[in-house]
mmCIF file of C-alpha atoms in Angstrom:
data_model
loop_
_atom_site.group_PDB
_atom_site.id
_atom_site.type_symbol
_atom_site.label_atom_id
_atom_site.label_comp_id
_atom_site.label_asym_id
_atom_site.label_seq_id
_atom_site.Cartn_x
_atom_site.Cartn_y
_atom_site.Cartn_z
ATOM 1 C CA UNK A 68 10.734 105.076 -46.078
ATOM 2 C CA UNK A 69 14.234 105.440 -47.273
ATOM 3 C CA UNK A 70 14.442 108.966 -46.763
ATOM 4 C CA UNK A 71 13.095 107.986 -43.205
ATOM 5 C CA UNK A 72 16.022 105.568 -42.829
ATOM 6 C CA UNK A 73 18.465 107.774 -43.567
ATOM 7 C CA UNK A 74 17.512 110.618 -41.174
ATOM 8 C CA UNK A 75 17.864 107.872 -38.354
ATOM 9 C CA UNK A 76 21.043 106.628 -39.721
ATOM 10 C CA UNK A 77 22.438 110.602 -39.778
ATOM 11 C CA UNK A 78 21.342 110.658 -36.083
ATOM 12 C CA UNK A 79 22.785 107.499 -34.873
ATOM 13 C CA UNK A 80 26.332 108.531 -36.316
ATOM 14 C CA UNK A 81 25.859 112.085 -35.037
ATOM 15 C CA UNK A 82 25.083 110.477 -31.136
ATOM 16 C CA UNK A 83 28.199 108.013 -31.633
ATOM 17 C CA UNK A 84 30.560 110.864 -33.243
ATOM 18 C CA UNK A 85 29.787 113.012 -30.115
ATOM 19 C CA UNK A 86 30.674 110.108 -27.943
ATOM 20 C CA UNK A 87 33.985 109.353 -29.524
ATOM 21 C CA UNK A 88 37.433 111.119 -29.027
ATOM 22 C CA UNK A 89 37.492 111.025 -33.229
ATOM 23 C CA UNK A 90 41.381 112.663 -32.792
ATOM 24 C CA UNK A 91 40.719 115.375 -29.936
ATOM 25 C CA UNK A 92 44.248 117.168 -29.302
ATOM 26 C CA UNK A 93 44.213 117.334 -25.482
ATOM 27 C CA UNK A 94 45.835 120.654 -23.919
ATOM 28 C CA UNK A 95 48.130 119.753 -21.165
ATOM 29 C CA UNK A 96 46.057 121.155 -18.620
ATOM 30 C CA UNK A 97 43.218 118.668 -19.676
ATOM 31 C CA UNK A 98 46.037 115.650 -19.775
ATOM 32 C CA UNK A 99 47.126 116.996 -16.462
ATOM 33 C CA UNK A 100 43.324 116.373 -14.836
ATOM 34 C CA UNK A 101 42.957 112.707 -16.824
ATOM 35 C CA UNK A 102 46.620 111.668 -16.240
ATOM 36 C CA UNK A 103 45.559 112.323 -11.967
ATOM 37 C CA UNK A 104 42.304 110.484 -12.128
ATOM 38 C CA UNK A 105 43.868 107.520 -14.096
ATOM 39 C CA UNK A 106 46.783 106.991 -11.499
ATOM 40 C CA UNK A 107 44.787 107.659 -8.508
ATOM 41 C CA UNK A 108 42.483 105.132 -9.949
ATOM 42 C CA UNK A 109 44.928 102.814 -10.216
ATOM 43 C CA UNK A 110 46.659 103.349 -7.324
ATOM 44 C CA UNK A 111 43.379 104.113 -4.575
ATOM 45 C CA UNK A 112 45.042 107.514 -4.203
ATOM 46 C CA UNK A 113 43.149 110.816 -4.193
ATOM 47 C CA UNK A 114 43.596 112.840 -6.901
ATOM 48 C CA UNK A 115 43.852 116.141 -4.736
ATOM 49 C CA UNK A 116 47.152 114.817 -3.534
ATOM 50 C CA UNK A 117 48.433 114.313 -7.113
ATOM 51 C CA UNK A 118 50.344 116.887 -8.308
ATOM 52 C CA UNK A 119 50.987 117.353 -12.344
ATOM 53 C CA UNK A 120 54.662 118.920 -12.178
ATOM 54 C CA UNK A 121 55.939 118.472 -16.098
ATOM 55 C CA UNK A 122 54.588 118.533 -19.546
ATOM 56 C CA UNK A 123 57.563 117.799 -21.522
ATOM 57 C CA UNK A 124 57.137 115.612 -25.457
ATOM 58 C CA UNK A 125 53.650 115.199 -24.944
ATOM 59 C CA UNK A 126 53.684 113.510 -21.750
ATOM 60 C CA UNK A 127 52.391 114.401 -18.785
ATOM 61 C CA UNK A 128 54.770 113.776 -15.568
ATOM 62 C CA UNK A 129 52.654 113.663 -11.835
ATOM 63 C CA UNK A 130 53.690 112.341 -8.681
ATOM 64 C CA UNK A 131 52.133 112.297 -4.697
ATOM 65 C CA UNK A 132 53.706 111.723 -1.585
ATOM 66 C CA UNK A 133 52.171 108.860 0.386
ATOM 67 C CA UNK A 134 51.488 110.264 4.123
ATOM 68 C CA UNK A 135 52.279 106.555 5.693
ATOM 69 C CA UNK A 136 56.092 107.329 5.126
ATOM 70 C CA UNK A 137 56.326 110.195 3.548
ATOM 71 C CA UNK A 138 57.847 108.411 0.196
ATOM 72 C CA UNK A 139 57.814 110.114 -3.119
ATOM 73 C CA UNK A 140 55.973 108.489 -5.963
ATOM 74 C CA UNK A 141 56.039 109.620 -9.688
ATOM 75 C CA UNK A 142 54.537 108.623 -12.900
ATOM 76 C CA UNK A 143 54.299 109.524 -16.219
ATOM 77 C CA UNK A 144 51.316 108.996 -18.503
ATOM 78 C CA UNK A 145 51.465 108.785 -22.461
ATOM 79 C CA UNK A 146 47.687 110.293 -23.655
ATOM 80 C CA UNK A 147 47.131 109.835 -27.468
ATOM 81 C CA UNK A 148 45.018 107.749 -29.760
ATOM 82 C CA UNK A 149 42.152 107.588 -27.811
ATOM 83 C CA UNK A 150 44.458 105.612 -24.763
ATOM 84 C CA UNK A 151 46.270 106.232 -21.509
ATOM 85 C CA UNK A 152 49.116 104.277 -20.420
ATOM 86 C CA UNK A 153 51.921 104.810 -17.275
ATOM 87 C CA UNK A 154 55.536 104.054 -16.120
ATOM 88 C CA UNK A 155 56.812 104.749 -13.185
ATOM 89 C CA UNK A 156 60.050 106.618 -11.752
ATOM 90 C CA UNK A 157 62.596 103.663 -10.526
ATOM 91 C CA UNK A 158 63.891 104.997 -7.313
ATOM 92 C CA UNK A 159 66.608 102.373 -6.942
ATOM 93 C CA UNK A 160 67.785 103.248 -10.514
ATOM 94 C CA UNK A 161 67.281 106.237 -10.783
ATOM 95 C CA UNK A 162 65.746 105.873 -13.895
ATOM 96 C CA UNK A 163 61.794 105.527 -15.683
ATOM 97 C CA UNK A 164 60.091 102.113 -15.851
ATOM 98 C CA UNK A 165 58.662 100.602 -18.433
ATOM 99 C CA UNK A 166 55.406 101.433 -20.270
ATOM 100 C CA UNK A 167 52.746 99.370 -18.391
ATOM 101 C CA UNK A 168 50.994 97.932 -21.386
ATOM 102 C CA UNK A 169 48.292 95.841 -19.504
ATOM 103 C CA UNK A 170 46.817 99.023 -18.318
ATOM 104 C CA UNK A 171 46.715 100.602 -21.424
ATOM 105 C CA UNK A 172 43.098 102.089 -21.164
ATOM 106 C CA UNK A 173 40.752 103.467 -23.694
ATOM 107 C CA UNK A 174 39.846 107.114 -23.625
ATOM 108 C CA UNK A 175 35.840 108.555 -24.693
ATOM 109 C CA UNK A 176 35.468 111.673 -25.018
ATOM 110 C CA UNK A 177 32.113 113.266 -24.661
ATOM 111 C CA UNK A 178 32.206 116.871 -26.621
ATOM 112 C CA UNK A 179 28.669 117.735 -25.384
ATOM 113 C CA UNK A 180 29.669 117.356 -21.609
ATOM 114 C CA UNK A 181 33.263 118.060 -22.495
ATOM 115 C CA UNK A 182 34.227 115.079 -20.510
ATOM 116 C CA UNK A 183 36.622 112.135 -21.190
ATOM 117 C CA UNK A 184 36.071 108.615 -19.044
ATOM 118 C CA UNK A 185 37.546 105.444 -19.101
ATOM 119 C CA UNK A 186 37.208 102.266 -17.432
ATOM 120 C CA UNK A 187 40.262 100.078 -15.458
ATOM 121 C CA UNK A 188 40.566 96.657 -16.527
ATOM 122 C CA UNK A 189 39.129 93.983 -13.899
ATOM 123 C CA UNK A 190 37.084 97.057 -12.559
ATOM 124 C CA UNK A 191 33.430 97.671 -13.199
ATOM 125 C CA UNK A 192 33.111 100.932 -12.041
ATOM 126 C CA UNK A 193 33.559 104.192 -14.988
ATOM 127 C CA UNK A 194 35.630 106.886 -14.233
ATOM 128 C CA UNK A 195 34.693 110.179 -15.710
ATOM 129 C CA UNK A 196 36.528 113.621 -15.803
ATOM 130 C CA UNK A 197 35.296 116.792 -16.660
ATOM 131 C CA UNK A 198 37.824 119.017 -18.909
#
């Protein structure tokens, strides 16, 4: 019986190990893809017209160009323990935002799908990436 218990306690912390980030080091290619889904998420923006142009200090720098009136728009994301959070470039002063804490987000990574998703706060719907 103990042995028993054991071998389903090894599997349960095998299936929730697999589940969690437990310290993955993103490459900036895979921040690049998360960093688009989480502002277009945010913002109701598509992520094809989210361009990634800077990885500088660990962050990863995107921006779009909304089509109503052809303004520029540009972000920066901060991706590390296991959580996402923004700023945004100040046009008017010339200068970055601050860190939008109440959006922080928690990060799961999946290794077997290779996948990270996350879920807005006030949304119900899960937003998954594949790396």
């Amino acid at each position: 019986m103990k042995k028993t218990l054991l071998v389903i306690a090894l599997i349960i912390t095998a299936i929730v190990s697999s589940k969690n980030n437990s310290g993955k080091e993103y490459l900036d290619v895979e921040k690049s893809k998360i960093c688009k889904s989480y502002i277009g998420q945010i913002f109701s923006k598509p992520i094809g017209i989210i361009q990634n142009y800077k990885n500088e200090d660990g962050l990863t720098y995107v921006r779009y160009t909304r089509s109503s009136d052809s303004t520029r728009w540009s972000y920066v994301c901060d991706i590390s323990n296991d959580q996402i959070v923004w700023a945004a470039w100040l046009n008017d002063s010339n200068k970055w935002g601050r860190w939008r804490q109440e959006d922080k987000t928690n990060l799961t990574y999946d290794k077997d799908k290779n996948e990270v998703s996350f879920k807005l706060k006030g949304r119900s719907n899960i937003t998954r990436v594949t790396l």
